[in-house]
């Protein structure tokens, strides 16, 4: 079994003026994304909801996302309190591959891949009604992609806090060095490539696999695991955690 828990805080993880229906979607989606990174099949959810204005919209959004991904609501809790609203979700999943992917298995010689396009959530946050608005408000967990990749990858995680920071975490956990090639990384706005790599909230899958592996899904090769380290190299330049690689809690 795979267990994960995430919390959203109003004004920190979601906009102050966010539609509660979109908050419900995001709360569930970010937890399902963690299951996707383990190649897991969702079993059910527990929701913690802080009562307040427009609760009926939260219920509408929750119903929509549960139906979209065919995940049952198993239980949870509601509370009433003052201050910023807070929502929590525990997702329960069932592993579909043995061993279960984690971030510790990258090996020198592996290729580094990412699904999708990075930076869409950043643009959606800045312009909620624009083309990329849904990417920020209603991210899509890569559940089917995660299950397809699970038997193949050497390491996998989702991109929640920025590609550079999450690459650093993967390299650090694996005790390896990763070299990234920025022109190979798909971004939503090439003129703001650096911001797209650091902003986060994309919930794409970052993974390593043998360079010769045939992938069962579409993904972009963005770098190589080259040696033991740990360290992160972007276009030949060494980066460290002090360089502001992404969102730090």
Protein backbone atom coordinates (compact mmCIF):
# COMPACT_ATOMS: atom_id res chain seq x y z
CA UNK A 1 0.00 0.00 0.00
CA UNK A 2 1.09 3.58 -0.73
CA UNK A 3 0.07 6.39 1.67
CA UNK A 4 0.55 10.11 1.08
CA UNK A 5 -0.76 13.31 2.66
CA UNK A 6 -0.73 16.95 1.48
CA UNK A 7 -2.17 20.15 2.95
CA UNK A 8 -3.30 23.30 1.12
CA UNK A 9 -3.33 26.68 2.89
CA UNK A 10 -5.34 29.60 1.53
CA UNK A 11 -3.07 32.37 0.31
CA UNK A 12 -0.03 30.05 0.30
CA UNK A 13 -0.83 27.07 -1.92
CA UNK A 14 -3.98 28.50 -3.54
CA UNK A 15 -4.99 32.06 -4.34
CA UNK A 16 -7.01 34.01 -1.75
CA UNK A 17 -9.82 34.43 -4.31
CA UNK A 18 -9.77 30.83 -5.57
CA UNK A 19 -13.07 29.14 -6.39
CA UNK A 20 -13.55 26.46 -3.71
CA UNK A 21 -14.44 23.99 -6.48
CA UNK A 22 -10.94 24.45 -7.90
CA UNK A 23 -9.42 24.10 -4.42
CA UNK A 24 -11.14 20.74 -3.99
CA UNK A 25 -9.85 19.58 -7.38
CA UNK A 26 -6.29 20.67 -6.62
CA UNK A 27 -6.33 19.13 -3.13
CA UNK A 28 -7.18 15.74 -4.57
CA UNK A 29 -5.01 16.07 -7.70
CA UNK A 30 -1.76 16.86 -5.89
CA UNK A 31 -2.20 13.78 -3.71
CA UNK A 32 -3.03 11.59 -6.69
CA UNK A 33 0.13 12.94 -8.32
CA UNK A 34 2.15 11.50 -5.44
CA UNK A 35 0.51 8.13 -6.09
CA UNK A 36 1.32 8.49 -9.79
CA UNK A 37 5.01 8.93 -8.93
CA UNK A 38 4.86 5.51 -7.24
CA UNK A 39 3.04 3.90 -10.13
CA UNK A 40 0.13 3.26 -7.77
CA UNK A 41 -3.55 2.61 -8.36
CA UNK A 42 -5.74 4.88 -6.17
CA UNK A 43 -7.82 3.06 -3.54
CA UNK A 44 -9.47 5.98 -1.75
CA UNK A 45 -9.15 9.35 -0.02
CA UNK A 46 -9.63 10.95 3.39
CA UNK A 47 -10.43 14.70 3.32
CA UNK A 48 -9.97 17.31 6.06
CA UNK A 49 -12.11 20.39 5.33
CA UNK A 50 -12.19 23.70 7.21
CA UNK A 51 -15.75 25.02 7.01
CA UNK A 52 -16.37 28.51 5.64
CA UNK A 53 -17.87 30.47 2.78
CA UNK A 54 -19.13 28.72 -0.36
CA UNK A 55 -18.74 25.20 0.99
CA UNK A 56 -21.26 24.02 -1.60
CA UNK A 57 -18.73 24.91 -4.31
CA UNK A 58 -16.07 22.81 -2.56
CA UNK A 59 -18.47 19.87 -2.54
CA UNK A 60 -19.18 20.37 -6.25
CA UNK A 61 -15.47 20.39 -7.09
CA UNK A 62 -14.78 17.40 -4.88
CA UNK A 63 -17.53 15.40 -6.54
CA UNK A 64 -16.17 16.31 -9.99
CA UNK A 65 -12.57 15.25 -9.32
CA UNK A 66 -13.61 12.02 -7.55
CA UNK A 67 -15.78 11.07 -10.52
CA UNK A 68 -13.05 12.06 -13.02
CA UNK A 69 -10.52 9.66 -11.49
CA UNK A 70 -13.00 7.06 -10.15
CA UNK A 71 -11.67 7.41 -6.60
CA UNK A 72 -13.96 6.86 -3.59
CA UNK A 73 -14.12 9.21 -0.60
CA UNK A 74 -13.58 6.94 2.42
CA UNK A 75 -13.97 9.51 5.17
CA UNK A 76 -12.28 12.47 6.85
CA UNK A 77 -13.21 15.39 9.10
CA UNK A 78 -14.66 18.89 9.09
CA UNK A 79 -13.69 21.69 11.49
CA UNK A 80 -14.60 25.32 12.04
CA UNK A 81 -11.90 27.83 13.08
CA UNK A 82 -10.74 31.41 12.60
CA UNK A 83 -7.99 32.56 10.22
CA UNK A 84 -6.73 31.17 6.95
CA UNK A 85 -8.57 28.16 5.71
CA UNK A 86 -6.71 24.86 5.52
CA UNK A 87 -7.55 21.64 3.70
CA UNK A 88 -5.88 18.25 4.02
CA UNK A 89 -6.03 15.04 2.01
CA UNK A 90 -4.66 11.57 2.60
CA UNK A 91 -4.53 9.38 -0.50
CA UNK A 92 -4.29 5.61 -0.30
CA UNK A 93 -2.96 3.63 -3.23
CA UNK A 94 -2.04 0.09 -4.20
CA UNK A 95 1.36 -0.57 -5.76
CA UNK A 96 1.29 -2.03 -9.27
CA UNK A 97 5.02 -2.78 -9.62
CA UNK A 98 7.67 -4.46 -7.49
CA UNK A 99 9.88 -2.72 -6.53
CA UNK A 100 7.86 0.46 -6.09
CA UNK A 101 9.65 3.42 -7.76
CA UNK A 102 11.22 6.02 -5.50
CA UNK A 103 13.82 8.78 -5.87
CA UNK A 104 16.84 6.77 -4.68
CA UNK A 105 17.52 4.54 -7.66
CA UNK A 106 19.11 6.77 -10.34
CA UNK A 107 22.34 5.29 -11.68
CA UNK A 108 25.23 6.76 -13.70
CA UNK A 109 24.44 6.25 -17.37
CA UNK A 110 20.69 6.62 -16.93
CA UNK A 111 18.83 9.20 -18.98
CA UNK A 112 16.68 11.84 -17.26
CA UNK A 113 13.15 12.43 -18.58
CA UNK A 114 10.14 14.61 -17.82
CA UNK A 115 6.55 14.40 -19.03
CA UNK A 116 4.58 17.34 -20.40
CA UNK A 117 5.50 21.03 -20.51
CA UNK A 118 6.88 23.00 -17.55
CA UNK A 119 5.80 26.49 -16.57
CA UNK A 120 2.14 26.23 -17.52
CA UNK A 121 1.06 26.49 -13.87
CA UNK A 122 3.15 29.65 -13.44
CA UNK A 123 1.48 31.28 -16.42
CA UNK A 124 -1.93 30.09 -15.23
CA UNK A 125 -1.35 31.65 -11.80
CA UNK A 126 -0.43 34.98 -13.40
CA UNK A 127 -3.35 34.96 -15.84
CA UNK A 128 -6.13 32.76 -14.42
CA UNK A 129 -8.46 33.37 -17.36
CA UNK A 130 -5.78 32.75 -19.99
CA UNK A 131 -4.78 29.67 -21.93
CA UNK A 132 -2.88 28.11 -19.04
CA UNK A 133 -5.33 28.95 -16.25
CA UNK A 134 -6.55 25.35 -15.84
CA UNK A 135 -2.96 24.10 -15.43
CA UNK A 136 -2.68 26.02 -12.15
CA UNK A 137 -6.23 25.58 -10.87
CA UNK A 138 -6.84 21.98 -11.95
CA UNK A 139 -3.58 20.05 -12.45
CA UNK A 140 -3.77 16.62 -14.05
CA UNK A 141 -2.12 13.78 -12.08
CA UNK A 142 -0.21 11.45 -14.41
CA UNK A 143 -1.71 8.26 -13.00
CA UNK A 144 -1.76 6.11 -16.12
CA UNK A 145 1.71 7.32 -17.13
CA UNK A 146 3.07 6.47 -13.69
CA UNK A 147 1.70 2.94 -13.83
CA UNK A 148 3.11 2.43 -17.33
CA UNK A 149 6.54 3.70 -16.29
CA UNK A 150 6.81 1.92 -12.92
CA UNK A 151 8.38 -1.33 -14.24
CA UNK A 152 10.93 0.59 -16.34
CA UNK A 153 12.22 3.54 -14.31
CA UNK A 154 15.18 3.51 -11.95
CA UNK A 155 13.85 6.55 -10.01
CA UNK A 156 10.70 8.68 -10.24
CA UNK A 157 8.99 11.59 -8.48
CA UNK A 158 6.53 14.32 -9.42
CA UNK A 159 7.51 17.94 -10.11
CA UNK A 160 5.79 19.97 -7.43
CA UNK A 161 8.35 22.53 -6.24
CA UNK A 162 10.18 23.27 -9.50
CA UNK A 163 12.12 21.03 -11.90
CA UNK A 164 15.56 22.19 -10.74
CA UNK A 165 14.85 21.69 -7.05
CA UNK A 166 13.22 18.31 -7.63
CA UNK A 167 16.14 17.21 -9.86
CA UNK A 168 18.47 18.20 -7.03
CA UNK A 169 16.40 16.15 -4.58
CA UNK A 170 16.46 13.13 -6.88
CA UNK A 171 20.23 13.41 -7.37
CA UNK A 172 20.79 13.86 -3.63
CA UNK A 173 18.61 10.88 -2.72
CA UNK A 174 20.36 8.70 -5.30
CA UNK A 175 23.87 9.93 -4.44
CA UNK A 176 24.45 10.86 -8.08
CA UNK A 177 25.14 13.89 -10.26
CA UNK A 178 22.60 14.97 -12.89
CA UNK A 179 23.46 17.08 -15.92
CA UNK A 180 20.56 18.92 -17.56
CA UNK A 181 20.41 20.48 -21.02
CA UNK A 182 18.01 23.44 -20.87
CA UNK A 183 17.27 23.57 -24.66
CA UNK A 184 15.91 20.01 -24.37
CA UNK A 185 13.48 20.90 -21.56
CA UNK A 186 9.94 21.68 -22.83
CA UNK A 187 8.75 24.98 -21.33
CA UNK A 188 5.55 26.98 -21.82
CA UNK A 189 7.42 30.27 -22.40
CA UNK A 190 10.96 29.94 -23.83
CA UNK A 191 11.63 33.61 -23.03
CA UNK A 192 11.15 32.79 -19.33
CA UNK A 193 12.81 29.39 -19.35
CA UNK A 194 14.62 29.87 -16.02
CA UNK A 195 11.38 30.83 -14.24
CA UNK A 196 9.58 27.85 -15.78
CA UNK A 197 12.23 25.53 -14.35
CA UNK A 198 11.99 26.97 -10.82
CA UNK A 199 8.33 27.92 -10.26
CA UNK A 200 6.77 24.48 -9.73
CA UNK A 201 3.14 23.33 -9.37
CA UNK A 202 3.36 21.45 -12.69
CA UNK A 203 2.84 17.93 -11.29
CA UNK A 204 4.59 16.29 -14.22
CA UNK A 205 6.66 13.13 -13.71
CA UNK A 206 10.44 13.39 -13.44
CA UNK A 207 12.19 10.06 -13.86
CA UNK A 208 15.39 8.28 -14.79
CA UNK A 209 15.67 5.13 -16.88
CA UNK A 210 18.31 3.24 -18.85
CA UNK A 211 19.24 5.32 -21.89
CA UNK A 212 18.29 2.49 -24.24
CA UNK A 213 14.87 1.88 -22.66
CA UNK A 214 11.80 2.12 -24.88
CA UNK A 215 9.31 4.33 -23.07
CA UNK A 216 5.61 3.40 -23.16
CA UNK A 217 4.54 7.05 -22.94
CA UNK A 218 5.53 10.42 -24.41
CA UNK A 219 8.33 12.13 -22.45
CA UNK A 220 11.28 14.43 -23.16
CA UNK A 221 14.87 13.42 -22.46
CA UNK A 222 16.34 16.41 -20.62
CA UNK A 223 19.64 15.15 -19.24
CA UNK A 224 21.87 12.37 -18.01
CA UNK A 225 22.92 10.84 -14.72
CA UNK A 226 26.69 11.03 -15.05
CA UNK A 227 28.41 10.21 -11.77
CA UNK A 228 28.18 9.94 -8.06
CA UNK A 229 27.81 13.31 -6.36
CA UNK A 230 25.33 14.51 -5.46
CA UNK A 231 25.17 17.63 -7.59
CA UNK A 232 23.10 19.29 -10.29
CA UNK A 233 24.62 20.74 -13.44
CA UNK A 234 22.59 22.95 -15.81
CA UNK A 235 24.21 23.70 -19.17
CA UNK A 236 27.64 23.05 -17.69
CA UNK A 237 27.11 25.23 -14.60
CA UNK A 238 26.97 23.69 -11.13
CA UNK A 239 23.91 24.66 -9.06
CA UNK A 240 23.35 24.44 -5.32
CA UNK A 241 20.34 24.67 -3.01
CA UNK A 242 21.38 28.26 -2.18
CA UNK A 243 20.70 29.28 -5.81
CA UNK A 244 16.95 29.28 -5.21
CA UNK A 245 16.21 26.22 -7.29
CA UNK A 246 12.49 26.17 -6.53
CA UNK A 247 9.81 26.59 -3.89
CA UNK A 248 11.14 25.86 -0.39
CA UNK A 249 8.63 25.26 2.41
